PDB file of C-alpha atoms (C1' of nucleotides) in Angstrom:
ATOM      1  CA  UNK A   1     106.078  76.596 115.714  1.00  0.00           C
ATOM      2  CA  UNK A   2     107.863  80.075 115.038  1.00  0.00           C
ATOM      3  CA  UNK A   3     107.914  81.138 111.953  1.00  0.00           C
ATOM      4  CA  UNK A   4     111.591  81.180 110.335  1.00  0.00           C
ATOM      5  CA  UNK A   5     113.290  84.026 108.900  1.00  0.00           C
ATOM      6  CA  UNK A   6     112.995  83.104 105.193  1.00  0.00           C
ATOM      7  CA  UNK A   7     109.663  83.637 105.560  1.00  0.00           C
ATOM      8  CA  UNK A   8     110.301  86.816 106.392  1.00  0.00           C
ATOM      9  CA  UNK A   9     112.873  87.852 103.673  1.00  0.00           C
ATOM     10  CA  UNK A  10     111.611  87.195 100.663  1.00  0.00           C
ATOM     11  CA  UNK A  11     111.036  89.615  97.980  1.00  0.00           C
ATOM     12  CA  UNK A  12     107.163  89.945  98.092  1.00  0.00           C
ATOM     13  CA  UNK A  13     105.670  92.250 101.004  1.00  0.00           C
ATOM     14  CA  UNK A  14     101.966  92.189 100.292  1.00  0.00           C
ATOM     15  CA  UNK A  15     102.264  88.333  99.867  1.00  0.00           C
ATOM     16  CA  UNK A  16     103.549  87.532 102.932  1.00  0.00           C
ATOM     17  CA  UNK A  17     101.417  90.842 104.613  1.00  0.00           C
ATOM     18  CA  UNK A  18      98.983  88.090 103.008  1.00  0.00           C
ATOM     19  CA  UNK A  19     100.304  85.354 104.189  1.00  0.00           C
ATOM     20  CA  UNK A  20     100.346  86.849 108.653  1.00  0.00           C
ATOM     21  CA  UNK A  21      96.455  86.915 108.255  1.00  0.00           C
ATOM     22  CA  UNK A  22      95.703  83.209 110.973  1.00  0.00           C
ATOM     23  CA  UNK A  23     100.425  83.427 111.696  1.00  0.00           C
ATOM     24  CA  UNK A  24     100.442  83.807 115.895  1.00  0.00           C
ATOM     25  CA  UNK A  25     101.643  87.428 117.386  1.00  0.00           C
ATOM     26  CA  UNK A  26     103.072  86.625 120.741  1.00  0.00           C
ATOM     27  CA  UNK A  27     105.294  88.179 123.378  1.00  0.00           C
ATOM     28  CA  UNK A  28     106.311  87.223 126.770  1.00  0.00           C
ATOM     29  CA  UNK A  29     107.863  90.633 129.173  1.00  0.00           C
ATOM     30  CA  UNK A  30     108.059  88.981 133.126  1.00  0.00           C
ATOM     31  CA  UNK A  31     107.646  85.452 132.153  1.00  0.00           C
ATOM     32  CA  UNK A  32     104.402  86.402 131.494  1.00  0.00           C
ATOM     33  CA  UNK A  33     102.768  85.729 128.052  1.00  0.00           C
ATOM     34  CA  UNK A  34     100.440  87.663 126.231  1.00  0.00           C
ATOM     35  CA  UNK A  35      99.237  87.652 122.598  1.00  0.00           C
ATOM     36  CA  UNK A  36      97.133  85.723 119.975  1.00  0.00           C
ATOM     37  CA  UNK A  37      95.664  85.545 116.422  1.00  0.00           C
ATOM     38  CA  UNK A  38      96.275  88.190 113.180  1.00  0.00           C
ATOM     39  CA  UNK A  39      93.938  89.669 111.430  1.00  0.00           C
ATOM     40  CA  UNK A  40      94.106  92.130 110.137  1.00  0.00           C
ATOM     41  CA  UNK A  41      97.513  92.952 108.161  1.00  0.00           C
ATOM     42  CA  UNK A  42      98.469  96.680 105.868  1.00  0.00           C
ATOM     43  CA  UNK A  43     102.131  95.910 103.929  1.00  0.00           C
ATOM     44  CA  UNK A  44     104.160  99.311 102.883  1.00  0.00           C
ATOM     45  CA  UNK A  45     106.837  99.511 100.303  1.00  0.00           C
ATOM     46  CA  UNK A  46     109.798 101.582  99.931  1.00  0.00           C
ATOM     47  CA  UNK A  47     107.960 102.455  96.417  1.00  0.00           C
ATOM     48  CA  UNK A  48     104.687 103.998  96.899  1.00  0.00           C
ATOM     49  CA  UNK A  49     104.297 107.182  99.026  1.00  0.00           C
ATOM     50  CA  UNK A  50     102.681 105.477 102.059  1.00  0.00           C
ATOM     51  CA  UNK A  51     105.320 103.895 103.197  1.00  0.00           C
ATOM     52  CA  UNK A  52     108.166 106.004 105.891  1.00  0.00           C
ATOM     53  CA  UNK A  53     110.345 104.430 103.633  1.00  0.00           C
ATOM     54  CA  UNK A  54     109.380 106.055 100.818  1.00  0.00           C
ATOM     55  CA  UNK A  55     112.056 106.919  97.505  1.00  0.00           C
ATOM     56  CA  UNK A  56     114.192 104.969 100.324  1.00  0.00           C
ATOM     57  CA  UNK A  57     114.559 107.976 102.229  1.00  0.00           C
ATOM     58  CA  UNK A  58     116.626 106.283 105.518  1.00  0.00           C
ATOM     59  CA  UNK A  59     116.463 108.859 108.338  1.00  0.00           C
ATOM     60  CA  UNK A  60     116.766 107.886 112.000  1.00  0.00           C
ATOM     61  CA  UNK A  61     113.576 106.729 112.378  1.00  0.00           C
ATOM     62  CA  UNK A  62     112.757 104.194 109.445  1.00  0.00           C
ATOM     63  CA  UNK A  63     116.427 102.994 109.669  1.00  0.00           C
ATOM     64  CA  UNK A  64     115.799  99.845 111.160  1.00  0.00           C
ATOM     65  CA  UNK A  65     112.829  98.868 107.540  1.00  0.00           C
ATOM     66  CA  UNK A  66     116.030  98.508 106.041  1.00  0.00           C
ATOM     67  CA  UNK A  67     117.423  96.058 107.593  1.00  0.00           C
ATOM     68  CA  UNK A  68     116.629  92.016 107.303  1.00  0.00           C
ATOM     69  CA  UNK A  69     114.058  91.724 107.749  1.00  0.00           C
ATOM     70  CA  UNK A  70     112.852  89.406 110.554  1.00  0.00           C
ATOM     71  CA  UNK A  71     113.665  92.295 112.407  1.00  0.00           C
ATOM     72  CA  UNK A  72     110.600  94.344 113.799  1.00  0.00           C
ATOM     73  CA  UNK A  73     109.498  97.878 113.438  1.00  0.00           C
ATOM     74  CA  UNK A  74     107.987 100.738 116.033  1.00  0.00           C
ATOM     75  CA  UNK A  75     107.502 103.614 116.336  1.00  0.00           C
ATOM     76  CA  UNK A  76     104.880 106.211 117.499  1.00  0.00           C
ATOM     77  CA  UNK A  77     102.526 107.359 116.192  1.00  0.00           C
ATOM     78  CA  UNK A  78     100.188 110.816 116.870  1.00  0.00           C
ATOM     79  CA  UNK A  79     102.603 111.201 119.719  1.00  0.00           C
ATOM     80  CA  UNK A  80      99.897 108.753 121.322  1.00  0.00           C
ATOM     81  CA  UNK A  81     100.155 105.401 119.753  1.00  0.00           C
ATOM     82  CA  UNK A  82     102.840 102.782 119.694  1.00  0.00           C
ATOM     83  CA  UNK A  83     102.580 101.571 115.919  1.00  0.00           C
ATOM     84  CA  UNK A  84     104.065  97.804 115.271  1.00  0.00           C
ATOM     85  CA  UNK A  85     105.462  96.352 111.843  1.00  0.00           C
ATOM     86  CA  UNK A  86     107.691  93.645 110.080  1.00  0.00           C
ATOM     87  CA  UNK A  87     110.353  94.587 108.456  1.00  0.00           C
ATOM     88  CA  UNK A  88     110.670  91.978 105.223  1.00  0.00           C
ATOM     89  CA  UNK A  89     112.801  91.304 102.137  1.00  0.00           C
ATOM     90  CA  UNK A  90     116.291  91.763 101.980  1.00  0.00           C
ATOM     91  CA  UNK A  91     118.548  94.084 103.949  1.00  0.00           C
ATOM     92  CA  UNK A  92     119.077  97.521 101.923  1.00  0.00           C
ATOM     93  CA  UNK A  93     115.240  96.649 101.098  1.00  0.00           C
ATOM     94  CA  UNK A  94     112.911  98.549 102.845  1.00  0.00           C
ATOM     95  CA  UNK A  95     109.044  97.312 103.184  1.00  0.00           C
ATOM     96  CA  UNK A  96     107.707  96.607 106.162  1.00  0.00           C
ATOM     97  CA  UNK A  97     103.975  95.057 107.055  1.00  0.00           C
ATOM     98  CA  UNK A  98     101.532  96.600 110.153  1.00  0.00           C
ATOM     99  CA  UNK A  99      99.635  94.752 111.744  1.00  0.00           C
ATOM    100  CA  UNK A 100      96.306  96.431 112.605  1.00  0.00           C
ATOM    101  CA  UNK A 101      94.612  93.856 114.615  1.00  0.00           C
ATOM    102  CA  UNK A 102      94.280  90.302 117.147  1.00  0.00           C
ATOM    103  CA  UNK A 103      92.153  88.100 118.170  1.00  0.00           C
ATOM    104  CA  UNK A 104      93.110  87.367 121.990  1.00  0.00           C
ATOM    105  CA  UNK A 105      94.523  83.885 122.680  1.00  0.00           C
ATOM    106  CA  UNK A 106      97.169  84.035 125.247  1.00  0.00           C
ATOM    107  CA  UNK A 107      97.049  86.265 129.177  1.00  0.00           C
ATOM    108  CA  UNK A 108      94.042  87.851 128.102  1.00  0.00           C
ATOM    109  CA  UNK A 109      94.183  89.166 131.855  1.00  0.00           C
ATOM    110  CA  UNK A 110      96.685  90.313 131.593  1.00  0.00           C
ATOM    111  CA  UNK A 111      95.735  92.962 128.260  1.00  0.00           C
ATOM    112  CA  UNK A 112      93.129  94.009 130.423  1.00  0.00           C
ATOM    113  CA  UNK A 113      95.158  95.011 133.127  1.00  0.00           C
ATOM    114  CA  UNK A 114      97.434  97.026 130.255  1.00  0.00           C
ATOM    115  CA  UNK A 115      95.176  98.695 128.268  1.00  0.00           C
ATOM    116  CA  UNK A 116      92.009  99.071 130.780  1.00  0.00           C
ATOM    117  CA  UNK A 117      89.141  96.193 130.347  1.00  0.00           C
ATOM    118  CA  UNK A 118      87.399  97.403 127.558  1.00  0.00           C
ATOM    119  CA  UNK A 119      82.944  98.099 127.274  1.00  0.00           C
ATOM    120  CA  UNK A 120      83.010  95.817 125.129  1.00  0.00           C
ATOM    121  CA  UNK A 121      85.114  92.612 125.196  1.00  0.00           C
ATOM    122  CA  UNK A 122      85.840  92.729 121.056  1.00  0.00           C
ATOM    123  CA  UNK A 123      87.960  96.126 121.169  1.00  0.00           C
ATOM    124  CA  UNK A 124      90.965  94.961 123.245  1.00  0.00           C
ATOM    125  CA  UNK A 125      93.559  94.452 120.502  1.00  0.00           C
ATOM    126  CA  UNK A 126      91.344  95.844 116.907  1.00  0.00           C
ATOM    127  CA  UNK A 127      93.619  98.557 116.261  1.00  0.00           C
ATOM    128  CA  UNK A 128      97.073  98.377 116.022  1.00  0.00           C
ATOM    129  CA  UNK A 129      97.748 101.221 119.343  1.00  0.00           C
ATOM    130  CA  UNK A 130      95.366  99.011 121.027  1.00  0.00           C
ATOM    131  CA  UNK A 131      97.197  95.277 120.333  1.00  0.00           C
ATOM    132  CA  UNK A 132     100.317  97.324 121.005  1.00  0.00           C
ATOM    133  CA  UNK A 133      99.347  98.321 124.024  1.00  0.00           C
ATOM    134  CA  UNK A 134      97.807  95.608 125.150  1.00  0.00           C
ATOM    135  CA  UNK A 135     101.266  93.037 124.358  1.00  0.00           C
ATOM    136  CA  UNK A 136     103.377  95.446 126.516  1.00  0.00           C
ATOM    137  CA  UNK A 137     104.667  97.162 122.571  1.00  0.00           C
ATOM    138  CA  UNK A 138     106.464 100.408 122.847  1.00  0.00           C
ATOM    139  CA  UNK A 139     110.298 102.762 121.068  1.00  0.00           C
ATOM    140  CA  UNK A 140     112.153 100.570 122.972  1.00  0.00           C
ATOM    141  CA  UNK A 141     110.993  97.131 120.302  1.00  0.00           C
ATOM    142  CA  UNK A 142     112.180  98.574 118.450  1.00  0.00           C
ATOM    143  CA  UNK A 143     114.409  96.514 116.438  1.00  0.00           C
ATOM    144  CA  UNK A 144     114.592  93.754 118.036  1.00  0.00           C
ATOM    145  CA  UNK A 145     114.355  89.902 116.534  1.00  0.00           C
ATOM    146  CA  UNK A 146     110.908  88.246 115.417  1.00  0.00           C
ATOM    147  CA  UNK A 147     111.524  84.723 116.388  1.00  0.00           C
ATOM    148  CA  UNK A 148     113.185  85.031 120.544  1.00  0.00           C
ATOM    149  CA  UNK A 149     111.875  84.642 123.062  1.00  0.00           C
ATOM    150  CA  UNK A 150     110.610  88.409 123.515  1.00  0.00           C
ATOM    151  CA  UNK A 151     108.314  89.391 120.848  1.00  0.00           C
ATOM    152  CA  UNK A 152     108.452  86.206 117.871  1.00  0.00           C
ATOM    153  CA  UNK A 153     105.234  85.101 115.540  1.00  0.00           C
ATOM    154  CA  UNK A 154     103.513  81.960 115.738  1.00  0.00           C
ATOM    155  CA  UNK A 155     102.281  79.459 112.144  1.00  0.00           C
ATOM    156  CA  UNK A 156      99.993  76.823 113.602  1.00  0.00           C
ATOM    157  CA  UNK A 157      99.934  75.266 111.028  1.00  0.00           C
ATOM    158  CA  UNK A 158      96.272  76.339 109.246  1.00  0.00           C
ATOM    159  CA  UNK A 159      95.674  77.202 106.477  1.00  0.00           C
ATOM    160  CA  UNK A 160      93.985  80.423 105.480  1.00  0.00           C
ATOM    161  CA  UNK A 161      92.358  79.767 102.946  1.00  0.00           C
ATOM    162  CA  UNK A 162      91.977  82.604 100.309  1.00  0.00           C
ATOM    163  CA  UNK A 163      88.193  83.481  99.734  1.00  0.00           C
ATOM    164  CA  UNK A 164      87.805  83.939 103.327  1.00  0.00           C
ATOM    165  CA  UNK A 165      90.544  86.579 103.123  1.00  0.00           C
ATOM    166  CA  UNK A 166      89.971  90.114 102.183  1.00  0.00           C
ATOM    167  CA  UNK A 167      92.068  93.330 100.653  1.00  0.00           C
ATOM    168  CA  UNK A 168      90.773  96.466 100.615  1.00  0.00           C
ATOM    169  CA  UNK A 169      92.756 100.859 100.310  1.00  0.00           C
ATOM    170  CA  UNK A 170      94.899 100.356 103.990  1.00  0.00           C
ATOM    171  CA  UNK A 171      93.615 103.434 106.662  1.00  0.00           C
ATOM    172  CA  UNK A 172      94.523 106.497 107.108  1.00  0.00           C
ATOM    173  CA  UNK A 173      97.631 107.436 104.698  1.00  0.00           C
ATOM    174  CA  UNK A 174      95.047 109.806 102.813  1.00  0.00           C
ATOM    175  CA  UNK A 175      98.376 112.326 101.574  1.00  0.00           C
ATOM    176  CA  UNK A 176      99.299 108.818 100.170  1.00  0.00           C
ATOM    177  CA  UNK A 177      97.975 110.332  96.719  1.00  0.00           C
ATOM    178  CA  UNK A 178      97.294 107.169  94.456  1.00  0.00           C
ATOM    179  CA  UNK A 179      98.656 104.674  96.756  1.00  0.00           C
ATOM    180  CA  UNK A 180      95.955 104.354  98.696  1.00  0.00           C
ATOM    181  CA  UNK A 181      93.747 103.039  96.881  1.00  0.00           C
ATOM    182  CA  UNK A 182      95.893 100.164  97.064  1.00  0.00           C
ATOM    183  CA  UNK A 183      94.723  96.702  98.253  1.00  0.00           C
ATOM    184  CA  UNK A 184      97.409  96.307 100.496  1.00  0.00           C
ATOM    185  CA  UNK A 185      94.647  95.818 103.835  1.00  0.00           C
ATOM    186  CA  UNK A 186      93.924  92.713 104.153  1.00  0.00           C
ATOM    187  CA  UNK A 187      91.802  91.126 106.391  1.00  0.00           C
ATOM    188  CA  UNK A 188      90.255  87.316 107.600  1.00  0.00           C
ATOM    189  CA  UNK A 189      86.698  87.993 106.759  1.00  0.00           C
ATOM    190  CA  UNK A 190      83.881  87.860 109.358  1.00  0.00           C
ATOM    191  CA  UNK A 191      86.175  88.525 112.333  1.00  0.00           C
ATOM    192  CA  UNK A 192      84.746  90.837 114.935  1.00  0.00           C
ATOM    193  CA  UNK A 193      87.778  90.833 116.257  1.00  0.00           C
ATOM    194  CA  UNK A 194      88.790  93.376 113.740  1.00  0.00           C
ATOM    195  CA  UNK A 195      89.368  97.217 113.358  1.00  0.00           C
ATOM    196  CA  UNK A 196      87.714 100.138 111.939  1.00  0.00           C
ATOM    197  CA  UNK A 197      84.533  98.838 113.057  1.00  0.00           C
TER     198      UNK A 197
ATOM    199  C1'  DG B   1      82.299 115.533 116.140  1.00  0.00           C
ATOM    200  C1'  DC B   2      87.990 116.738 117.793  1.00  0.00           C
ATOM    201  C1'  DA B   3      91.541 117.238 121.182  1.00  0.00           C
ATOM    202  C1'  DA B   4      95.650 114.815 123.073  1.00  0.00           C
ATOM    203  C1'  DT B   5     100.284 115.108 122.886  1.00  0.00           C
ATOM    204  C1'  DG B   6     105.567 114.401 121.427  1.00  0.00           C
ATOM    205  C1'  DA B   7     108.623 112.522 118.311  1.00  0.00           C
ATOM    206  C1'  DT B   8     110.546 113.399 114.085  1.00  0.00           C
ATOM    207  C1'  DT B   9     111.457 115.117 110.259  1.00  0.00           C
ATOM    208  C1'  DT B  10     111.700 119.217 106.750  1.00  0.00           C
ATOM    209  C1'  DA B  11     112.492 124.534 105.575  1.00  0.00           C
ATOM    210  C1'  DC B  12     115.526 127.367 107.471  1.00  0.00           C
ATOM    211  C1'  DT B  13     113.649 135.297 109.652  1.00  0.00           C
TER     212       DT B  13
ATOM    213  C1'  DG C   1     121.143 125.435 116.076  1.00  0.00           C
ATOM    214  C1'  DT C   2     115.850 126.580 116.626  1.00  0.00           C
ATOM    215  C1'  DA C   3     110.938 127.050 114.931  1.00  0.00           C
ATOM    216  C1'  DA C   4     106.503 124.728 113.070  1.00  0.00           C
ATOM    217  C1'  DA C   5     104.143 121.564 110.446  1.00  0.00           C
ATOM    218  C1'  DT C   6     102.985 116.126 110.426  1.00  0.00           C
ATOM    219  C1'  DC C   7     101.190 112.233 111.498  1.00  0.00           C
ATOM    220  C1'  DA C   8     100.137 103.983 109.636  1.00  0.00           C
ATOM    221  C1'  DT C   9      95.065 106.575 116.534  1.00  0.00           C
ATOM    222  C1'  DT C  10      92.058 105.909 119.937  1.00  0.00           C
ATOM    223  C1'  DG C  11      88.294 107.415 122.973  1.00  0.00           C
ATOM    224  C1'  DC C  12      85.549 110.560 125.199  1.00  0.00           C
ATOM    225  C1'  DC C  13      82.340 114.720 124.495  1.00  0.00           C
TER     226       DC C  13
END
DNA sequence: GCAATGATTTACT
DNA sequence: GTAAATCATTGCC
């Protein structure tokens, strides 16, 4: 069952990031469905320095973060990789969840075709830049509705117990000072599909 | 260990 | 308007 808009429009982005572990993320391109189960996420809020919209500063790039929850936020990082985020909260409140890793489930052969078949099979989607490439997501997907027919999230009804989810500091945001220490990265404990092996 | 690579942002001789 | 610094990473040496 697809996740409803109401799931994304709640106020607590950290809670949403934790709840997204175990949900499915899929894209459909030319009738080909690819995707898998989310095993790693990070929460970002306008209240802290790690966020592109820190201080509610709106720019051309991050404008979609200020929209209502349930849209995608895709941008280019390091001039090389596209990163996929889920916008949360209400209109004009800029929170989002970065999806960092998934466990491949559907269309694995197509994902290998887009990515190149990695020597280590666990590296197919084990990072934010890798999974967007595997799913065919690029900057054109910015601002898309996440319960549509091109890209969506799915609730399999499986409840992940809290003890199966680890919280740790977020990756690659040293510039954020103290906020870099916030335990806002969530991972499925013991999963071999996580980033930063 | 570190280069690649380009959109985005900020500052402005 | 232009220029320079920055960057939520990856893969190859």
